[in-house]
PDB file of C-alpha atoms in Angstrom:
ATOM      1  CA  GLU A   1     -21.281 -12.763  28.652  1.00 37.00           C
ATOM      2  CA  PHE A   2     -20.418 -11.539  25.176  1.00 39.00           C
ATOM      3  CA  GLN A   3     -17.499  -9.481  23.470  1.00 44.00           C
ATOM      4  CA  PRO A   4     -17.727  -7.066  20.820  1.00 51.00           C
ATOM      5  CA  HIS A   5     -16.645  -8.676  17.334  1.00 51.00           C
ATOM      6  CA  ASP A   6     -14.187  -5.204  16.700  1.00 52.00           C
ATOM      7  CA  GLN A   7     -12.999  -5.140  20.937  1.00 56.00           C
ATOM      8  CA  PRO A   8     -10.256  -6.658  22.220  1.00 58.00           C
ATOM      9  CA  PRO A   9     -10.703 -10.298  23.726  1.00 57.00           C
ATOM     10  CA  ALA A  10     -11.448  -9.265  27.887  1.00 58.00           C
ATOM     11  CA  ASP A  11      -8.881 -10.707  30.983  1.00 59.00           C
ATOM     12  CA  LEU A  12      -9.795 -14.229  31.410  1.00 55.00           C
ATOM     13  CA  LYS A  13     -11.326 -14.559  34.993  1.00 58.00           C
ATOM     14  CA  LYS A  14      -9.474 -17.077  37.579  1.00 55.00           C
ATOM     15  CA  THR A  15     -11.655 -19.533  39.408  1.00 53.00           C
ATOM     16  CA  LYS A  16     -10.194 -21.555  42.295  1.00 55.00           C
ATOM     17  CA  HIS A  17     -13.327 -24.551  42.196  1.00 49.00           C
ATOM     18  CA  PHE A  18     -14.270 -25.406  38.749  1.00 48.00           C
ATOM     19  CA  PHE A  19     -16.532 -28.614  39.012  1.00 46.00           C
ATOM     20  CA  GLY A  20     -17.235 -29.838  35.400  1.00 49.00           C
ATOM     21  CA  PRO A  21     -15.712 -31.360  32.851  1.00 52.00           C
ATOM     22  CA  ALA A  22     -12.035 -29.075  30.903  1.00 59.00           C
ATOM     23  CA  THR A  23     -13.455 -27.629  27.497  1.00 68.00           C
ATOM     24  CA  PHE A  24     -12.224 -25.854  24.587  1.00 77.00           C
ATOM     25  CA  TYR A  25     -13.595 -22.246  23.917  1.00 84.00           C
ATOM     26  CA  CYS A  26     -14.181 -22.623  20.126  1.00 87.00           C
ATOM     27  CA  VAL A  27     -13.113 -24.624  16.750  1.00 91.00           C
ATOM     28  CA  GLU A  28     -11.998 -21.941  14.393  1.00 93.00           C
ATOM     29  CA  THR A  29     -13.006 -23.030  10.493  1.00 94.00           C
ATOM     30  CA  ILE A  30     -11.881 -21.882   7.334  1.00 95.00           C
ATOM     31  CA  CYS A  31     -14.433 -21.898   4.733  1.00 94.00           C
ATOM     32  CA  CYS A  32     -14.577 -21.365   0.851  1.00 93.00           C
ATOM     33  CA  PRO A  33     -17.148 -18.664  -0.338  1.00 90.00           C
ATOM     34  CA  CYS A  34     -19.123 -21.723  -1.745  1.00 91.00           C
ATOM     35  CA  GLY A  35     -19.435 -23.255   1.614  1.00 92.00           C
ATOM     36  CA  VAL A  36     -16.724 -25.919   1.035  1.00 95.00           C
ATOM     37  CA  VAL A  37     -14.425 -26.399   4.093  1.00 95.00           C
ATOM     38  CA  GLU A  38     -10.801 -25.832   3.970  1.00 95.00           C
ATOM     39  CA  ALA A  39      -9.402 -26.073   7.675  1.00 96.00           C
ATOM     40  CA  TRP A  40     -10.094 -26.364  10.684  1.00 96.00           C
ATOM     41  CA  ALA A  41      -8.540 -25.987  15.091  1.00 95.00           C
ATOM     42  CA  LYS A  42      -8.999 -25.882  18.389  1.00 93.00           C
ATOM     43  CA  PHE A  43      -8.624 -22.689  20.485  1.00 91.00           C
ATOM     44  CA  ALA A  44      -7.858 -23.409  24.096  1.00 86.00           C
ATOM     45  CA  LYS A  45      -8.620 -20.153  25.966  1.00 85.00           C
ATOM     46  CA  SER A  46      -9.345 -17.691  23.780  1.00 85.00           C
ATOM     47  CA  GLU A  47     -10.238 -16.431  19.813  1.00 89.00           C
ATOM     48  CA  SER A  48      -7.492 -13.928  20.119  1.00 92.00           C
ATOM     49  CA  GLU A  49      -5.670 -12.313  16.964  1.00 94.00           C
ATOM     50  CA  SER A  50      -2.364 -14.108  18.065  1.00 94.00           C
ATOM     51  CA  ASN A  51      -3.959 -17.402  17.889  1.00 94.00           C
ATOM     52  CA  ILE A  52      -5.684 -16.149  14.573  1.00 95.00           C
ATOM     53  CA  LEU A  53      -2.498 -14.704  12.906  1.00 95.00           C
ATOM     54  CA  ALA A  54      -0.910 -18.559  13.860  1.00 95.00           C
ATOM     55  CA  PHE A  55      -4.267 -20.053  12.648  1.00 96.00           C
ATOM     56  CA  LEU A  56      -3.379 -18.658   9.048  1.00 96.00           C
ATOM     57  CA  ASN A  57       0.129 -19.163   9.094  1.00 95.00           C
ATOM     58  CA  LYS A  58      -0.049 -23.134   9.131  1.00 96.00           C
ATOM     59  CA  VAL A  59      -2.799 -23.773   7.076  1.00 96.00           C
ATOM     60  CA  TYR A  60      -1.173 -20.818   4.451  1.00 96.00           C
ATOM     61  CA  PRO A  61       2.207 -21.196   5.074  1.00 95.00           C
ATOM     62  CA  THR A  62       3.723 -19.942   1.536  1.00 94.00           C
ATOM     63  CA  LYS A  63       2.372 -16.383  -0.262  1.00 93.00           C
ATOM     64  CA  GLU A  64       0.877 -18.550  -2.854  1.00 95.00           C
ATOM     65  CA  SER A  65      -0.865 -20.481  -0.972  1.00 95.00           C
ATOM     66  CA  ARG A  66      -2.987 -17.133   0.215  1.00 95.00           C
ATOM     67  CA  PRO A  67      -6.200 -16.097  -0.550  1.00 94.00           C
ATOM     68  CA  ASP A  68      -6.875 -13.110  -2.351  1.00 92.00           C
ATOM     69  CA  TYR A  69      -9.680 -12.164   0.243  1.00 92.00           C
ATOM     70  CA  ILE A  70      -9.621 -12.916   3.973  1.00 93.00           C
ATOM     71  CA  CYS A  71     -13.079 -12.592   5.388  1.00 91.00           C
ATOM     72  CA  ILE A  72     -12.974 -12.452   9.418  1.00 90.00           C
ATOM     73  CA  ASP A  73     -15.366 -11.365  11.942  1.00 87.00           C
ATOM     74  CA  LYS A  74     -12.556  -9.290  14.148  1.00 88.00           C
ATOM     75  CA  THR A  75     -10.629  -8.501  11.446  1.00 89.00           C
ATOM     76  CA  CYS A  76     -10.109  -5.295  12.775  1.00 89.00           C
ATOM     77  CA  GLN A  77      -8.418  -6.437  15.591  1.00 90.00           C
ATOM     78  CA  LEU A  78      -6.549  -8.891  13.480  1.00 93.00           C
ATOM     79  CA  LEU A  79      -5.155  -5.851  11.290  1.00 91.00           C
ATOM     80  CA  LYS A  80      -3.797  -3.641  14.015  1.00 91.00           C
ATOM     81  CA  HIS A  81      -2.265  -7.387  15.413  1.00 94.00           C
ATOM     82  CA  ILE A  82      -0.733  -7.942  12.093  1.00 95.00           C
ATOM     83  CA  ALA A  83       0.602  -4.165  12.083  1.00 92.00           C
ATOM     84  CA  LYS A  84       2.332  -4.005  15.539  1.00 94.00           C
ATOM     85  CA  GLN A  85       4.008  -7.344  15.079  1.00 94.00           C
ATOM     86  CA  GLY A  86       5.443  -6.657  11.595  1.00 94.00           C
ATOM     87  CA  HIS A  87       3.403  -8.675   9.708  1.00 94.00           C
ATOM     88  CA  TRP A  88       1.480  -6.013   7.860  1.00 92.00           C
ATOM     89  CA  PRO A  89       4.462  -6.308   4.987  1.00 92.00           C
ATOM     90  CA  GLU A  90       3.941  -9.899   3.616  1.00 92.00           C
ATOM     91  CA  TRP A  91       0.268  -9.970   4.001  1.00 94.00           C
ATOM     92  CA  SER A  92      -0.352  -6.960   2.304  1.00 92.00           C
ATOM     93  CA  GLU A  93       1.619  -8.706  -0.519  1.00 94.00           C
ATOM     94  CA  THR A  94      -1.095 -11.075  -0.654  1.00 94.00           C
ATOM     95  CA  SER A  95      -4.334 -11.010   0.664  1.00 94.00           C
ATOM     96  CA  ARG A  96      -7.262  -8.344   1.474  1.00 91.00           C
ATOM     97  CA  PHE A  97      -8.729  -8.236   4.920  1.00 92.00           C
ATOM     98  CA  ILE A  98     -12.245  -7.909   4.944  1.00 89.00           C
ATOM     99  CA  VAL A  99     -14.906  -7.946   7.661  1.00 87.00           C
ATOM    100  CA  ASP A 100     -18.089 -10.393   7.224  1.00 85.00           C
ATOM    101  CA  SER A 101     -21.547  -8.409   6.138  1.00 81.00           C
ATOM    102  CA  TYR A 102     -23.105  -9.918   9.062  1.00 76.00           C
ATOM    103  CA  HIS A 103     -20.449  -8.705  11.592  1.00 79.00           C
ATOM    104  CA  TYR A 104     -19.466  -5.605   9.484  1.00 79.00           C
ATOM    105  CA  GLN A 105     -22.903  -3.424   9.679  1.00 77.00           C
ATOM    106  CA  ASN A 106     -22.778  -3.747  13.947  1.00 75.00           C
ATOM    107  CA  HIS A 107     -18.881  -2.715  13.866  1.00 76.00           C
ATOM    108  CA  ARG A 108     -18.126   1.056  14.522  1.00 76.00           C
ATOM    109  CA  LYS A 109     -19.184   3.556  11.529  1.00 77.00           C
ATOM    110  CA  THR A 110     -15.554   5.522  13.092  1.00 78.00           C
ATOM    111  CA  ASP A 111     -13.888   3.340  13.322  1.00 80.00           C
ATOM    112  CA  ILE A 112     -11.625   4.811  10.094  1.00 79.00           C
ATOM    113  CA  LEU A 113      -9.314   1.475   9.574  1.00 80.00           C
ATOM    114  CA  CYS A 114     -12.421  -0.511   9.880  1.00 82.00           C
ATOM    115  CA  ARG A 115     -14.621   1.170   7.206  1.00 81.00           C
ATOM    116  CA  GLU A 116     -11.628   1.647   4.436  1.00 81.00           C
ATOM    117  CA  TRP A 117     -10.288  -1.335   4.800  1.00 84.00           C
ATOM    118  CA  CYS A 118     -12.154  -3.784   6.311  1.00 85.00           C
ATOM    119  CA  ASN A 119     -15.425  -3.182   3.697  1.00 85.00           C
ATOM    120  CA  PRO A 120     -16.575  -6.495   2.080  1.00 86.00           C
ATOM    121  CA  ALA A 121     -18.359  -4.649  -0.280  1.00 82.00           C
ATOM    122  CA  PRO A 122     -16.911  -1.146  -0.840  1.00 81.00           C
ATOM    123  CA  THR A 123     -18.603   0.691  -4.087  1.00 77.00           C
ATOM    124  CA  ASP A 124     -15.994   2.845  -4.377  1.00 77.00           C
ATOM    125  CA  GLY A 125     -14.120   0.547  -6.864  1.00 76.00           C
ATOM    126  CA  SER A 126     -11.293   0.291  -4.624  1.00 77.00           C
ATOM    127  CA  ALA A 127     -12.051  -3.322  -4.638  1.00 78.00           C
ATOM    128  CA  PRO A 128     -14.461  -4.756  -8.369  1.00 76.00           C
ATOM    129  CA  ASN A 129     -13.743  -8.260  -7.374  1.00 81.00           C
ATOM    130  CA  LEU A 130     -16.099  -8.043  -4.531  1.00 84.00           C
ATOM    131  CA  ALA A 131     -18.894  -5.464  -5.329  1.00 78.00           C
ATOM    132  CA  THR A 132     -20.720  -5.809  -8.774  1.00 79.00           C
ATOM    133  CA  GLU A 133     -23.776  -3.846 -10.413  1.00 77.00           C
ATOM    134  CA  VAL A 134     -26.474  -5.728 -11.062  1.00 78.00           C
ATOM    135  CA  SER A 135     -29.307  -4.466 -13.350  1.00 77.00           C
ATOM    136  CA  ASP A 136     -32.417  -5.591 -12.847  1.00 78.00           C
ATOM    137  CA  GLY A 137     -35.607  -3.699 -14.178  1.00 78.00           C
ATOM    138  CA  SER A 138     -33.025  -1.186 -11.819  1.00 81.00           C
ATOM    139  CA  THR A 139     -29.586  -0.873 -11.407  1.00 76.00           C
ATOM    140  CA  TYR A 140     -27.785  -1.638  -8.072  1.00 72.00           C
ATOM    141  CA  ASP A 141     -24.674  -3.050  -5.830  1.00 75.00           C
ATOM    142  CA  LYS A 142     -24.911  -6.437  -4.871  1.00 76.00           C
ATOM    143  CA  GLN A 143     -21.745  -8.534  -3.094  1.00 78.00           C
ATOM    144  CA  ALA A 144     -19.663 -10.386  -5.536  1.00 79.00           C
ATOM    145  CA  PHE A 145     -19.162 -13.641  -2.434  1.00 81.00           C
ATOM    146  CA  ASN A 146     -20.795 -14.852   0.265  1.00 84.00           C
ATOM    147  CA  THR A 147     -18.803 -13.420   3.197  1.00 86.00           C
ATOM    148  CA  GLN A 148     -20.826 -15.757   5.743  1.00 86.00           C
ATOM    149  CA  ALA A 149     -20.188 -19.126   4.744  1.00 90.00           C
ATOM    150  CA  CYS A 150     -18.170 -19.693   8.589  1.00 89.00           C
ATOM    151  CA  GLU A 151     -21.344 -18.036   9.989  1.00 88.00           C
ATOM    152  CA  GLN A 152     -24.098 -20.688   8.095  1.00 91.00           C
ATOM    153  CA  LEU A 153     -21.092 -23.425   9.506  1.00 93.00           C
ATOM    154  CA  ASN A 154     -21.037 -22.267  12.595  1.00 90.00           C
ATOM    155  CA  ALA A 155     -24.991 -22.437  13.025  1.00 91.00           C
ATOM    156  CA  TRP A 156     -24.845 -25.744  11.569  1.00 94.00           C
ATOM    157  CA  LEU A 157     -22.549 -27.620  13.872  1.00 92.00           C
ATOM    158  CA  GLY A 158     -24.336 -25.481  17.300  1.00 91.00           C
ATOM    159  CA  GLY A 159     -27.104 -28.442  16.580  1.00 92.00           C
ATOM    160  CA  PHE A 160     -23.994 -31.015  18.127  1.00 92.00           C
ATOM    161  CA  ASP A 161     -22.762 -28.550  21.183  1.00 90.00           C
ATOM    162  CA  SER A 162     -25.071 -30.549  23.183  1.00 89.00           C
ATOM    163  CA  ILE A 163     -22.979 -33.942  21.977  1.00 89.00           C
ATOM    164  CA  LEU A 164     -19.934 -32.505  21.673  1.00 88.00           C
ATOM    165  CA  LYS A 165     -19.625 -30.963  25.696  1.00 86.00           C
ATOM    166  CA  ARG A 166     -20.166 -34.858  26.813  1.00 87.00           C
ATOM    167  CA  MET A 167     -17.085 -36.645  24.526  1.00 89.00           C
ATOM    168  CA  THR A 168     -13.541 -37.338  25.208  1.00 89.00           C
ATOM    169  CA  PRO A 169     -10.785 -35.183  23.118  1.00 89.00           C
ATOM    170  CA  GLN A 170     -10.231 -37.850  20.772  1.00 91.00           C
ATOM    171  CA  ASN A 171     -13.537 -38.762  19.774  1.00 93.00           C
ATOM    172  CA  TYR A 172     -14.706 -35.064  20.030  1.00 93.00           C
ATOM    173  CA  ASN A 173     -11.427 -35.005  17.265  1.00 94.00           C
ATOM    174  CA  TRP A 174     -12.806 -37.441  15.214  1.00 95.00           C
ATOM    175  CA  PHE A 175     -16.973 -36.208  15.558  1.00 95.00           C
ATOM    176  CA  ILE A 176     -15.899 -32.778  14.181  1.00 95.00           C
ATOM    177  CA  HIS A 177     -13.898 -33.696  10.879  1.00 96.00           C
ATOM    178  CA  SER A 178     -16.222 -35.809  10.458  1.00 96.00           C
ATOM    179  CA  MET A 179     -19.128 -33.554   9.938  1.00 96.00           C
ATOM    180  CA  LEU A 180     -17.198 -31.243   8.370  1.00 96.00           C
ATOM    181  CA  THR A 181     -16.311 -33.880   6.182  1.00 97.00           C
ATOM    182  CA  TYR A 182     -20.132 -34.554   5.541  1.00 97.00           C
ATOM    183  CA  TYR A 183     -20.297 -30.872   5.536  1.00 96.00           C
ATOM    184  CA  THR A 184     -18.307 -30.131   2.929  1.00 96.00           C
ATOM    185  CA  SER A 185     -19.308 -33.672   0.781  1.00 96.00           C
ATOM    186  CA  LYS A 186     -22.866 -31.980   1.135  1.00 95.00           C
ATOM    187  CA  VAL A 187     -21.925 -28.663   0.067  1.00 95.00           C
ATOM    188  CA  LEU A 188     -19.913 -30.488  -3.607  1.00 95.00           C
ATOM    189  CA  ALA A 189     -23.315 -32.221  -4.173  1.00 95.00           C
ATOM    190  CA  ARG A 190     -25.181 -29.585  -4.526  1.00 92.00           C
ATOM    191  CA  GLN A 191     -23.025 -27.886  -6.458  1.00 91.00           C
ATOM    192  CA  ALA A 192     -23.402 -30.206  -8.900  1.00 92.00           C
ATOM    193  CA  LYS A 193     -27.049 -30.518  -8.816  1.00 92.00           C
ATOM    194  CA  LYS A 194     -27.491 -26.427  -9.517  1.00 88.00           C
ATOM    195  CA  GLN A 195     -24.544 -26.772 -12.205  1.00 87.00           C
ATOM    196  CA  ASN A 196     -26.358 -29.612 -14.482  1.00 87.00           C
ATOM    197  CA  VAL A 197     -29.359 -27.904 -14.232  1.00 83.00           C
ATOM    198  CA  GLN A 198     -27.842 -24.892 -15.729  1.00 81.00           C
ATOM    199  CA  GLN A 199     -26.229 -27.148 -18.217  1.00 81.00           C
ATOM    200  CA  LYS A 200     -29.272 -28.031 -18.853  1.00 82.00           C
ATOM    201  CA  LYS A 201     -31.429 -24.923 -19.524  1.00 80.00           C
ATOM    202  CA  VAL A 202     -28.404 -23.941 -21.802  1.00 75.00           C
ATOM    203  CA  GLU A 203     -28.770 -27.142 -24.146  1.00 74.00           C
ATOM    204  CA  ASN A 204     -32.901 -26.520 -23.791  1.00 78.00           C
ATOM    205  CA  ASP A 205     -32.360 -22.782 -24.979  1.00 75.00           C
ATOM    206  CA  SER A 206     -29.610 -23.791 -27.229  1.00 70.00           C
ATOM    207  CA  ASP A 207     -32.247 -26.376 -28.688  1.00 63.00           C
TER     208      ASP A 207
END
């Protein structure tokens, strides 16, 4: 059973008998657009808006530490929650919340809040840092940042799902942290290699 990302979480079903190990609902991650993992946490029962907001407040405790943009698959619901809880004034001063491009295309076009506030690449000039104009024979708009970094990480972590289900909580925490550290090191190595290639190209062009 899948829960639409632009819908509130469904009520948890209570079971009288459950013959299996206790599990966490999901692992929540925060990634930079380049793919570097900044933080992670386990959500016990649901990926609720209150859990997400608490996670963000823990990772970014001060206004100075908050990023300019925060990209989440269910930003629409999170924004509503932030507004209802009275936190919108403090967050609106520092960050703009957007939906990643993959999930944005599946959100309702009639959702005005989502379309006006959560667009990952608006072309009306309201967020010039999110969309850039590229000329390659013809001129077209292009997303300036990778908004699917966390989704790409989740797909990679999914390959270890069968292993993680059989681990004790302590081993689970160690394994997740180790794999995320490894993933980040690979991202940084790839960036360094790309930068070296670009630097050599510049040096060759200048000769």
